[in-house]
Coordinates of C-alpha atoms and ligand atoms in Angstrom, one line a residue:
Chain A
M170 CA -13.3 48.0 25.8
S171 CA -13.5 45.2 23.2
Y172 CA -16.4 42.9 24.1
I173 CA -16.6 39.9 21.8
S174 CA -19.1 37.2 21.5
V175 CA -17.8 33.7 21.7
G176 CA -18.8 30.0 21.3
E177 CA -18.8 27.3 23.9
R178 CA -15.3 26.0 23.3
I179 CA -12.6 28.5 22.8
A180 CA -9.0 28.1 21.7
I181 CA -6.7 30.8 23.2
F182 CA -3.2 31.1 22.0
G183 CA -0.4 33.6 21.5
G184 CA 3.3 34.0 20.5
V185 CA 3.0 33.0 16.8
Y186 CA 6.5 34.2 16.1
N187 CA 6.1 33.8 12.3
N188 CA 5.4 30.0 12.8
H189 CA 2.7 29.6 10.1
L190 CA 3.1 25.8 10.3
S191 CA 2.1 25.6 14.0
L192 CA -0.6 28.2 13.4
A193 CA -2.2 26.0 10.6
A194 CA -1.8 23.0 12.9
L195 CA -3.5 24.9 15.7
K196 CA -6.6 25.8 13.6
Q197 CA -7.0 22.1 12.7
D198 CA -6.3 20.8 16.1
A199 CA -8.7 23.3 17.9
S200 CA -11.5 22.7 15.3
G201 CA -11.0 19.0 15.8
R202 CA -11.6 19.5 19.6
G203 CA -14.8 21.4 18.8
A204 CA -13.5 25.0 19.3
T205 CA -15.7 27.4 17.4
T206 CA -13.9 30.6 18.6
M207 CA -10.2 31.3 18.5
I208 CA -8.5 34.1 20.2
C209 CA -4.9 35.1 19.4
L210 CA -3.2 37.2 22.1
G211 CA -0.6 38.7 19.8
D212 CA 3.1 38.7 18.9
M213 CA 2.8 37.5 15.3
G214 CA 6.4 38.1 14.3
G215 CA 9.9 37.3 15.4
F216 CA 12.0 34.1 15.5
G217 CA 10.5 32.1 12.6
P218 CA 10.5 32.4 8.8
S219 CA 8.4 34.3 6.2
P220 CA 6.2 36.6 8.3
D221 CA 3.6 37.2 5.6
K222 CA 2.5 33.6 5.7
V223 CA 0.8 33.9 9.1
F224 CA -1.6 36.7 8.2
P225 CA -3.9 34.8 5.7
L226 CA -4.5 32.3 8.5
L227 CA -5.6 35.0 11.0
Q228 CA -7.6 37.4 8.8
N229 CA -11.1 37.2 7.3
D230 CA -12.3 34.6 9.8
P231 CA -15.3 35.7 11.8
N232 CA -14.4 33.2 14.5
M233 CA -10.8 34.4 14.9
F234 CA -10.2 37.3 17.2
V235 CA -6.7 38.8 17.1
M236 CA -5.1 41.3 19.5
Q237 CA -1.9 43.3 19.4
G238 CA 1.2 42.3 21.2
N239 CA 4.3 44.5 21.8
Y240 CA 6.0 43.0 18.8
D241 CA 2.9 43.8 16.6
H242 CA 2.9 47.3 18.0
S243 CA 6.5 47.8 17.1
I244 CA 6.2 46.3 13.6
G245 CA 2.9 48.0 12.9
N246 CA 4.3 51.4 13.9
R247 CA 7.5 50.8 12.0
L248 CA 9.6 51.2 15.2
E249 CA 13.4 50.4 15.3
D250 CA 13.2 47.4 17.6
C251 CA 10.9 45.1 19.5
A252 CA 11.2 47.1 22.8
C253 CA 11.8 43.8 24.7
G254 CA 14.4 45.7 26.7
Y255 CA 17.2 43.2 27.0
T256 CA 20.4 44.3 28.6
D257 CA 22.6 41.4 27.6
P258 CA 24.4 42.3 24.4
R259 CA 24.1 38.7 23.1
D260 CA 20.4 38.7 23.7
N261 CA 20.0 42.1 22.0
H262 CA 22.0 40.9 19.0
F263 CA 19.7 37.9 18.4
A264 CA 16.5 39.9 19.2
Q265 CA 17.6 42.5 16.6
I266 CA 18.2 39.9 13.9
S267 CA 14.7 38.5 14.2
Y268 CA 13.2 42.0 14.4
D269 CA 15.0 43.3 11.4
Y270 CA 14.1 40.2 9.4
T271 CA 10.5 40.4 10.4
A272 CA 10.2 44.1 9.7
A273 CA 11.9 43.7 6.3
N274 CA 9.6 40.8 5.3
T275 CA 6.2 42.0 6.5
S276 CA 4.2 43.6 3.8
D277 CA 3.0 47.2 4.4
H278 CA -0.7 46.3 4.4
F279 CA -0.1 43.7 7.1
K280 CA 1.9 46.2 9.1
D281 CA -1.1 48.5 8.9
W282 CA -3.3 45.7 10.1
L283 CA -1.0 45.0 13.1
R284 CA -0.9 48.7 14.0
D285 CA -4.7 48.9 14.2
L286 CA -5.4 45.7 16.2
P287 CA -7.3 45.9 19.6
T288 CA -5.2 45.5 22.7
E289 CA -7.7 43.5 24.9
F290 CA -10.8 41.3 24.7
R291 CA -13.5 40.8 27.3
F292 CA -16.4 38.3 27.3
E293 CA -18.7 36.5 29.7
F294 CA -18.2 32.7 29.9
A295 CA -20.2 30.4 32.1
G296 CA -21.2 33.3 34.3
K297 CA -17.6 34.5 34.7
K298 CA -15.9 37.6 33.5
V299 CA -13.0 36.8 31.1
L300 CA -10.3 39.2 30.2
C301 CA -7.6 38.5 27.5
A302 CA -4.5 40.7 27.4
H303 CA -1.0 40.3 25.9
G304 CA 1.6 40.7 28.7
S305 CA -0.7 41.8 31.6
P306 CA -3.8 43.9 31.6
R307 CA -1.8 46.9 32.8
K308 CA 1.2 46.7 30.5
V309 CA 1.6 45.1 27.1
N310 CA 5.2 44.1 27.8
E311 CA 4.9 43.0 31.4
F312 CA 6.1 39.4 31.9
L313 CA 3.8 37.2 34.0
W314 CA 6.1 34.2 34.8
E315 CA 4.7 31.5 36.9
S316 CA 7.5 31.7 39.6
N317 CA 7.5 35.5 40.0
S318 CA 3.8 36.2 40.1
S319 CA 2.5 35.8 43.7
D320 CA -1.1 34.9 44.4
I321 CA -1.4 38.1 46.3
F322 CA -0.4 40.1 43.3
L323 CA -2.6 38.2 40.8
D324 CA -5.6 38.6 43.1
W325 CA -4.9 42.3 43.0
V326 CA -4.6 42.3 39.2
L327 CA -8.0 40.6 38.9
D328 CA -9.6 43.0 41.4
Q329 CA -8.2 46.0 39.5
F330 CA -9.3 44.8 36.1
E331 CA -12.6 43.3 37.3
C332 CA -12.4 39.8 35.9
D333 CA -12.5 36.1 37.1
L334 CA -10.4 34.6 34.4
L335 CA -7.4 36.3 32.9
F336 CA -5.5 35.0 29.9
V337 CA -2.1 36.3 28.9
T338 CA 0.9 35.3 26.8
H339 CA 4.2 37.2 26.1
T340 CA 6.6 35.0 28.2
G341 CA 6.4 31.9 26.0
I342 CA 6.0 29.4 28.9
P343 CA 2.5 28.2 29.8
W344 CA 1.0 27.9 33.3
L345 CA -2.3 27.9 35.0
R346 CA -3.0 29.3 38.5
H347 CA -6.1 28.8 40.6
L348 CA -6.7 31.6 43.1
P349 CA -8.7 30.1 45.8
S350 CA -9.7 33.4 47.6
K351 CA -12.4 34.1 45.1
D352 CA -12.3 31.0 42.9
R353 CA -10.6 32.7 40.0
W354 CA -7.9 31.8 37.5
V355 CA -4.9 33.3 35.8
V356 CA -3.7 31.5 32.7
N357 CA -0.6 32.1 30.6
V358 CA -1.3 30.4 27.3
G359 CA 2.4 30.1 26.4
A360 CA 3.3 30.3 22.7
I361 CA 2.6 28.4 19.6
G362 CA 5.6 29.8 17.7
R363 CA 8.4 28.2 19.8
P364 CA 8.6 25.4 22.3
A365 CA 8.6 26.2 26.0
N366 CA 12.2 25.6 27.0
N367 CA 11.4 22.2 28.3
G368 CA 13.1 19.9 25.9
E369 CA 9.9 19.1 24.1
K370 CA 9.3 19.9 20.5
H371 CA 5.6 20.6 20.7
V372 CA 4.1 24.1 21.4
D373 CA 1.3 25.1 23.7
Y374 CA -2.2 26.6 23.8
M375 CA -5.2 26.5 26.0
L376 CA -8.8 25.4 25.4
L377 CA -11.5 27.0 27.5
S378 CA -14.8 25.1 27.9
T379 CA -17.1 24.1 30.7
D380 CA -17.0 21.0 33.0
S381 CA -19.9 18.7 33.8
Q382 CA -21.2 21.2 36.5
G383 CA -21.2 24.1 34.0
K384 CA -18.1 25.7 35.5
P385 CA -15.3 27.1 33.3
H386 CA -12.6 24.6 32.5
V387 CA -9.2 25.3 31.1
E388 CA -7.2 22.6 29.4
H389 CA -3.6 22.9 28.4
I390 CA -3.0 21.4 24.9
A391 CA 0.3 20.3 23.7
L392 CA 0.2 21.1 20.0
H393 CA 2.3 18.9 17.6
Y394 CA 3.3 20.2 14.2
D395 CA 6.0 19.6 11.6
Y396 CA 8.9 21.2 13.4
E397 CA 11.4 19.7 11.0
A398 CA 9.7 21.5 8.1
L399 CA 9.9 24.7 10.1
A400 CA 13.6 24.2 10.8
H401 CA 14.1 23.6 7.1
E402 CA 12.3 26.8 6.2
M403 CA 14.3 28.8 8.8
R404 CA 17.5 27.6 7.3
E405 CA 16.3 28.5 3.8
E406 CA 15.7 32.0 5.0
G407 CA 19.2 32.2 6.5
L408 CA 17.9 32.6 10.1
P409 CA 20.5 31.9 12.9
E410 CA 21.3 28.3 13.6
E411 CA 20.7 29.2 17.3
F412 CA 17.0 29.6 16.6
V413 CA 16.8 26.4 14.5
E414 CA 18.4 24.6 17.4
T415 CA 15.5 25.7 19.6
V416 CA 12.9 24.3 17.2
L417 CA 14.7 21.0 16.9
T418 CA 15.6 20.5 20.6
G419 CA 12.9 22.4 22.6
W420 CA 15.6 24.3 24.5
W421 CA 15.9 28.1 24.3
T422 CA 19.3 29.3 23.2
T423 CA 18.9 33.1 23.4
C424 CA 17.1 35.8 25.3
L425 CA 17.5 33.9 28.5
E426 CA 18.3 36.8 30.8
I427 CA 14.7 37.7 31.4
L428 CA 13.9 34.3 32.9
P429 CA 13.4 34.2 36.7
A430 CA 15.7 31.8 38.6
K431 CA 13.1 28.9 38.6
E432 CA 12.4 29.0 34.9
R433 CA 16.0 29.4 34.1
A434 CA 17.0 26.4 36.2
K435 CA 14.6 24.2 34.2
G436 CA 16.4 25.0 30.9
V437 CA 19.8 23.8 29.5
Y438 CA 21.2 27.3 28.7
Chain B
M167 CA 17.1 74.9 51.1
Q168 CA 16.2 73.4 47.8
D169 CA 13.1 74.7 46.1
L170 CA 11.1 71.6 45.6
Q171 CA 9.1 73.3 42.8
D172 CA 12.0 72.8 40.5
Y173 CA 12.2 69.0 40.8
P174 CA 10.0 66.5 38.9
T175 CA 7.3 64.7 40.7
L176 CA 6.8 60.9 40.2
N177 CA 3.4 59.4 40.9
F178 CA 3.1 56.1 42.7
Q179 CA 1.6 53.3 40.6
H180 CA 1.5 50.2 42.7
L181 CA 3.6 48.4 45.2
D182 CA 5.1 45.8 42.9
T183 CA 8.4 45.4 44.8
L184 CA 9.0 45.7 48.5
W185 CA 12.5 46.0 49.7
L186 CA 13.5 45.1 53.3
Q187 CA 16.6 46.3 54.9
V188 CA 16.7 43.3 57.1
T189 CA 20.1 43.9 58.7
G190 CA 20.0 47.7 58.3
T191 CA 23.3 49.2 57.6
L192 CA 25.3 46.4 59.3
C193 CA 27.6 44.5 57.1
N194 CA 30.6 42.2 57.5
L195 CA 32.4 44.2 54.8
A196 CA 33.0 47.9 54.4
C197 CA 33.3 48.3 50.6
L198 CA 34.7 51.6 49.4
H199 CA 31.9 52.0 46.8
C200 CA 29.0 51.2 49.2
F201 CA 26.4 53.9 48.5
I202 CA 25.1 53.6 52.1
S203 CA 28.4 53.4 54.0
C204 CA 27.5 50.0 55.4
G205 CA 29.9 48.3 57.7
P206 CA 30.4 46.3 60.9
K207 CA 29.9 49.3 63.1
N208 CA 27.2 51.3 61.2
D209 CA 23.9 50.8 62.9
N210 CA 22.3 53.9 61.6
H211 CA 19.6 51.6 60.5
P212 CA 19.7 48.7 63.0
M213 CA 18.5 45.1 62.3
M214 CA 14.8 44.6 61.7
S215 CA 13.1 42.5 64.4
L216 CA 11.2 39.4 63.3
S217 CA 8.0 41.0 64.5
L218 CA 8.5 44.1 62.5
I219 CA 9.2 42.0 59.4
K220 CA 6.0 40.0 60.0
D221 CA 4.0 43.2 60.3
T222 CA 5.6 44.6 57.2
L223 CA 4.9 41.5 55.2
K224 CA 1.2 41.7 56.3
A225 CA 1.0 45.3 55.2
A226 CA 2.5 44.3 51.9
A227 CA 0.0 41.6 51.4
T228 CA -2.9 43.9 51.7
Q229 CA -1.3 46.0 48.9
G230 CA -1.1 43.1 46.5
T231 CA 2.7 43.2 46.4
R232 CA 4.3 41.1 43.7
E233 CA 7.8 40.4 44.9
Y234 CA 10.3 41.0 47.7
Y235 CA 14.0 41.9 47.9
F236 CA 16.3 41.8 51.0
T237 CA 19.3 43.9 51.2
G238 CA 21.5 45.5 53.8
G239 CA 24.0 45.6 54.9
E240 CA 24.5 41.9 54.7
P241 CA 21.2 40.0 55.1
F242 CA 22.9 36.8 56.3
L243 CA 24.1 38.6 59.4
H244 CA 20.5 38.3 60.7
P245 CA 20.3 35.6 63.3
E246 CA 16.8 34.7 62.2
I247 CA 17.4 34.9 58.4
K248 CA 16.1 31.4 57.7
E249 CA 12.7 32.1 59.3
I250 CA 12.5 35.5 57.6
I251 CA 13.2 33.8 54.2
S252 CA 10.6 31.2 54.7
L253 CA 7.9 33.6 55.8
T254 CA 8.6 35.9 52.8
L255 CA 8.7 33.1 50.3
A256 CA 5.3 31.8 51.5
Q257 CA 4.0 35.1 50.2
G258 CA 5.8 35.7 47.0
P259 CA 9.1 35.6 45.1
L260 CA 12.2 36.7 46.9
T261 CA 15.7 38.0 45.9
I262 CA 18.5 38.5 48.4
L263 CA 21.4 40.8 47.7
T264 CA 24.4 39.5 49.5
N265 CA 28.2 39.4 49.4
A266 CA 27.8 35.6 50.1
I267 CA 30.8 35.3 52.4
L268 CA 28.8 34.3 55.4
I269 CA 27.0 31.5 53.5
D270 CA 28.6 28.3 54.7
D271 CA 28.0 24.8 53.5
E272 CA 25.1 24.2 55.8
M273 CA 23.4 27.4 54.7
A274 CA 24.1 26.8 51.0
S275 CA 22.4 23.4 51.3
W276 CA 19.4 24.9 53.2
L277 CA 19.1 27.6 50.5
A278 CA 19.2 25.1 47.7
K279 CA 16.5 23.0 49.4
T280 CA 14.4 26.1 49.9
F281 CA 14.8 27.0 46.3
E282 CA 13.6 23.5 45.2
D283 CA 10.6 23.5 47.6
S284 CA 9.3 27.0 46.9
P285 CA 6.7 27.6 44.2
Y286 CA 8.0 31.1 43.9
S287 CA 11.4 32.1 42.6
F288 CA 14.1 32.5 45.1
D289 CA 17.2 34.2 43.9
L290 CA 20.5 35.2 45.3
R291 CA 22.5 38.1 43.9
V292 CA 26.1 38.0 44.8
S293 CA 28.3 41.1 44.5
L294 CA 31.6 40.8 42.9
D295 CA 33.5 43.7 41.6
G296 CA 36.2 42.3 39.4
T297 CA 37.5 39.2 37.7
T298 CA 40.8 39.2 39.6
P299 CA 41.7 39.8 43.3
E300 CA 43.5 43.0 42.3
E301 CA 40.3 44.4 40.7
N302 CA 37.8 43.3 43.3
D303 CA 39.8 43.7 46.5
T304 CA 40.7 47.3 46.0
I305 CA 37.0 48.0 46.3
R306 CA 35.5 45.2 48.5
G307 CA 38.5 44.7 50.8
R308 CA 41.6 42.6 51.0
G309 CA 41.0 38.9 50.6
T310 CA 37.3 39.2 49.6
F311 CA 37.7 37.9 46.0
V312 CA 38.9 34.5 47.2
Q313 CA 36.1 34.4 49.8
I314 CA 33.4 35.4 47.4
I315 CA 34.5 32.9 44.8
A316 CA 34.6 30.2 47.4
A317 CA 31.0 31.1 48.4
I318 CA 29.8 31.1 44.8
E319 CA 31.4 27.6 44.5
R320 CA 29.5 26.4 47.6
L321 CA 26.2 27.7 46.1
V322 CA 26.9 26.2 42.7
G323 CA 27.9 22.9 44.4
H324 CA 24.5 22.7 45.9
G325 CA 22.8 23.4 42.6
L326 CA 22.1 27.2 42.9
N327 CA 22.9 29.7 40.2
P328 CA 23.3 33.1 41.7
V329 CA 23.2 36.3 39.7
I330 CA 26.6 38.0 39.9
T331 CA 26.2 41.7 40.4
V332 CA 29.0 44.0 39.2
T333 CA 29.2 47.6 40.1
T334 CA 30.8 49.3 37.2
C335 CA 33.3 51.5 39.2
H336 CA 35.7 50.4 36.5
A337 CA 33.7 51.5 33.5
E338 CA 35.3 49.0 31.3
L339 CA 33.7 46.1 33.2
A340 CA 30.3 46.8 31.6
A341 CA 31.7 46.8 28.1
D342 CA 31.5 43.6 26.0
E343 CA 35.1 42.6 26.8
G344 CA 34.6 43.1 30.6
R345 CA 31.4 41.1 30.4
Q346 CA 33.1 38.3 28.5
K347 CA 35.8 38.1 31.2
F348 CA 33.1 37.6 33.8
I349 CA 31.4 34.9 31.7
E350 CA 34.7 33.1 31.4
L351 CA 35.4 33.4 35.2
L352 CA 32.0 31.9 35.9
K353 CA 32.5 29.1 33.4
A354 CA 35.8 28.3 35.1
H355 CA 33.8 27.8 38.3
N356 CA 31.3 25.4 36.7
I357 CA 28.5 28.0 36.1
T358 CA 27.1 26.9 32.7
Q359 CA 24.2 29.4 32.8
P360 CA 26.0 32.7 33.6
R361 CA 23.7 35.3 35.0
L362 CA 25.1 38.8 35.3
K363 CA 23.9 42.2 36.3
F364 CA 25.9 45.4 35.9
L365 CA 25.0 48.4 38.1
M366 CA 26.3 52.0 37.8
P367 CA 27.7 53.3 41.1
F368 CA 25.7 55.9 43.0
K369 CA 28.0 58.7 44.1
I370 CA 26.7 58.9 47.6
G371 CA 27.6 57.2 50.9
R372 CA 31.1 55.9 51.1
E373 CA 31.4 55.9 47.3
S374 CA 31.2 59.8 47.4
R375 CA 34.4 59.8 49.5
R376 CA 36.3 57.4 47.4
K377 CA 39.0 58.9 45.3
G378 CA 39.2 61.8 47.8
G379 CA 35.8 63.2 47.2
E380 CA 36.2 63.2 43.4
G381 CA 33.3 60.7 43.4
C382 CA 30.7 63.3 44.4
Y383 CA 27.9 64.5 42.3
T384 CA 28.3 68.0 40.9
P385 CA 25.5 70.5 41.5
A386 CA 24.6 70.1 37.8
E387 CA 24.0 66.4 38.2
R388 CA 20.3 66.6 39.3
L389 CA 16.9 66.3 37.7
Y390 CA 14.9 69.2 36.4
L391 CA 11.2 69.3 35.7
E392 CA 11.7 68.9 32.0
D393 CA 13.7 65.7 32.6
V394 CA 10.6 63.8 33.8
P395 CA 7.7 65.9 32.4
D396 CA 5.2 63.1 32.8
P397 CA 4.6 62.1 36.5
N398 CA 3.3 58.8 35.2
S399 CA 6.5 58.0 33.4
D400 CA 7.4 54.4 34.0
H401 CA 11.2 54.4 33.7
L402 CA 12.0 54.7 37.3
Q403 CA 11.7 51.9 39.9
C404 CA 10.4 54.2 42.6
D405 CA 6.9 54.4 40.9
S406 CA 6.4 50.8 42.1
C407 CA 8.7 50.1 45.0
R408 CA 9.3 51.1 48.6
M409 CA 12.0 50.3 51.1
V410 CA 11.3 49.4 54.7
T411 CA 14.0 49.6 57.4
A412 CA 13.8 49.4 61.2
H413 CA 13.4 53.2 61.1
G414 CA 10.5 53.5 58.7
V415 CA 9.8 53.7 55.0
W416 CA 11.9 55.2 52.2
P417 CA 11.1 55.5 48.4
C418 CA 13.9 53.1 47.3
P419 CA 16.9 51.2 48.5
I420 CA 19.3 54.0 47.5
L421 CA 18.2 56.9 49.6
I422 CA 18.0 55.5 53.1
E423 CA 20.9 57.7 54.4
E424 CA 19.8 60.8 52.6
E425 CA 18.4 63.5 54.8
G426 CA 14.8 64.2 54.3
A427 CA 14.1 61.1 52.2
R428 CA 12.2 59.2 54.9
M429 CA 8.6 59.0 54.0
S430 CA 6.6 57.5 56.9
D431 CA 6.4 55.0 59.8
A432 CA 3.9 52.7 58.1
L433 CA 4.1 51.2 54.6
E434 CA 0.6 52.2 53.7
D435 CA 1.3 55.9 54.4
S436 CA 4.2 55.9 51.9
L437 CA 2.2 55.0 48.7
H438 CA 2.0 58.5 47.3
P439 CA 4.0 60.7 44.8
I440 CA 7.6 61.7 45.5
K441 CA 9.9 64.5 44.4
L442 CA 13.0 63.4 42.5
N443 CA 15.2 65.9 44.4
Y444 CA 18.3 63.7 45.1
S445 CA 21.5 63.6 43.1
A446 CA 21.2 59.8 43.0
C447 CA 18.0 60.3 41.0
Y448 CA 20.1 61.6 38.3
T449 CA 22.0 58.3 38.0
C450 CA 18.7 56.3 37.9
H451 CA 17.3 58.6 35.2
V452 CA 20.4 58.9 33.0
G453 CA 21.7 55.4 33.5
G454 CA 18.3 53.6 33.4
V455 CA 19.3 52.0 36.7
S456 CA 17.0 49.6 38.5
C457 CA 18.0 47.8 41.6
K458 CA 15.8 44.9 40.6
T459 CA 17.3 41.9 38.8
Ligands
SF4_75 S1 28.5 47.2 49.1 FE1 27.3 45.5 50.0 S2 28.9 44.1 50.9 FE2 29.9 46.1 50.5 S3 29.7 47.2 52.5 FE3 27.9 47.8 51.2 S4 26.3 46.5 51.8 FE4 28.2 45.5 52.5
SF4_76 S1 17.3 57.5 43.7 FE1 16.4 56.5 41.9 S2 14.9 55.0 42.8 FE2 15.5 56.4 44.4 S3 13.9 58.0 44.4 FE3 15.6 58.8 43.1 S4 15.1 58.1 41.0 FE4 13.8 56.9 42.5
FE2_77 FE1 5.2 39.9 23.7

């Protein structure tokens, strides 16, 4: 188990998807809010431009803890695809474009780094046990969507993995759930690499701190960054216009089949 | 008698998905490819009573169940379907597999409101087996294409977006071109976010008798130990689901008419390893089939 020691304000984020511009913005924004620890829940590649640009922002920082997502596992181990398991041929087509692009443009030493990353973090915070995982604590590529994760199930997960606060990513859409039975929380931090299919151009992360009574407090932060510059870079790199559209509009255009009915109904496509 | 030694074992991980055969084997249709021979007169598995459903939901809650699926038969034949839906949705996300024909305007409107009001996902999966009456009706029965399309229009009219489930009896339906035809059909009926699921047919139940028995599994179509050497393999749905009917608990929605597949009376007594000793298991393994959406 990877126990880490953390500060009093912690920025927790995931789903970088090659977006080095939002990652740089996140570091600035979180520091500005007094965060002294940053935790990245993985999925560095996919979707955006120039994969190698994100690694200098993540490495060699004693206050930055980075874990491996499914994408990082695939890229690090030089696998053929991202193992996202889409069945729709159109989704597969676009997923493969970003995967092949990311694999071809990630340097070998960064691939090795991705391969060797830890897969979970644990720490104590305000007397509570915190667990960070990529998809879910039991499976790296399990999707915890807000609308298809019952309280009953989440309580079971927290019991199984002995924690009071659980942070995950992997779906790209943020949510927070308070579980009243034992006063616990499950938080999906969303993604900083791509907007959350809500028509907004910003991306999302979470800030963990304590409230006036010394209890853990999780704040959802809308992170603004230069998305037009990102769209420009994506076009320069010849990435599909469908991806650029998402950056410019805040609506997902591909890989929609995995969305549960509720999340799907909120989008345009 | 089969020698069970020769078949792979699959461990049970956790009850992620609970299936409820709410109307048993009773259906308003009698499709030729139905893998459980459902029909208006088949009460092999009768309807589940409201009190049995309540008890089952309670048992599922103590297991930390994530999500629920209703199937049949035709779930909308159940006289108390609204109450059953509400009770289940209070506990977790729900998907209903239906042929949709019985969903009238009043029901469609109630379903849409229920979808809006529920914090958990509430999904309908409507079966349609072709993009033309000729294609669909040879399998699902005369006149059903028009009825199903009308029902889809009612649902869409009230703001719902069902997943259209296609059984690939005509193999070409799953190919790109067949898929495109379905997308176009749905677009023509105002569905701007097409949601499709293609399912391989299981060659049991009525499907096995279609085409004069040609549709049966051959003795070679079975699983051997070496097919699933790891009992913790996670590629089969039955490591994390169970099916409850009025007659007890089964490992999955597929096997409820297979002799010997019944596991127990109570849900909590069925959460243990199973033998993959049915021909249908071959389809799940080879085709990567999951009944979930
Ligand atoms: S396939 Fe579905 S609709 Fe057709 S008879 Fe079987 S249960 Fe009824
Ligand atoms: S038919 Fe499929 S789901 Fe059912 S027990 Fe066999 S492998 Fe599992
Ligand atoms: Fe992921």
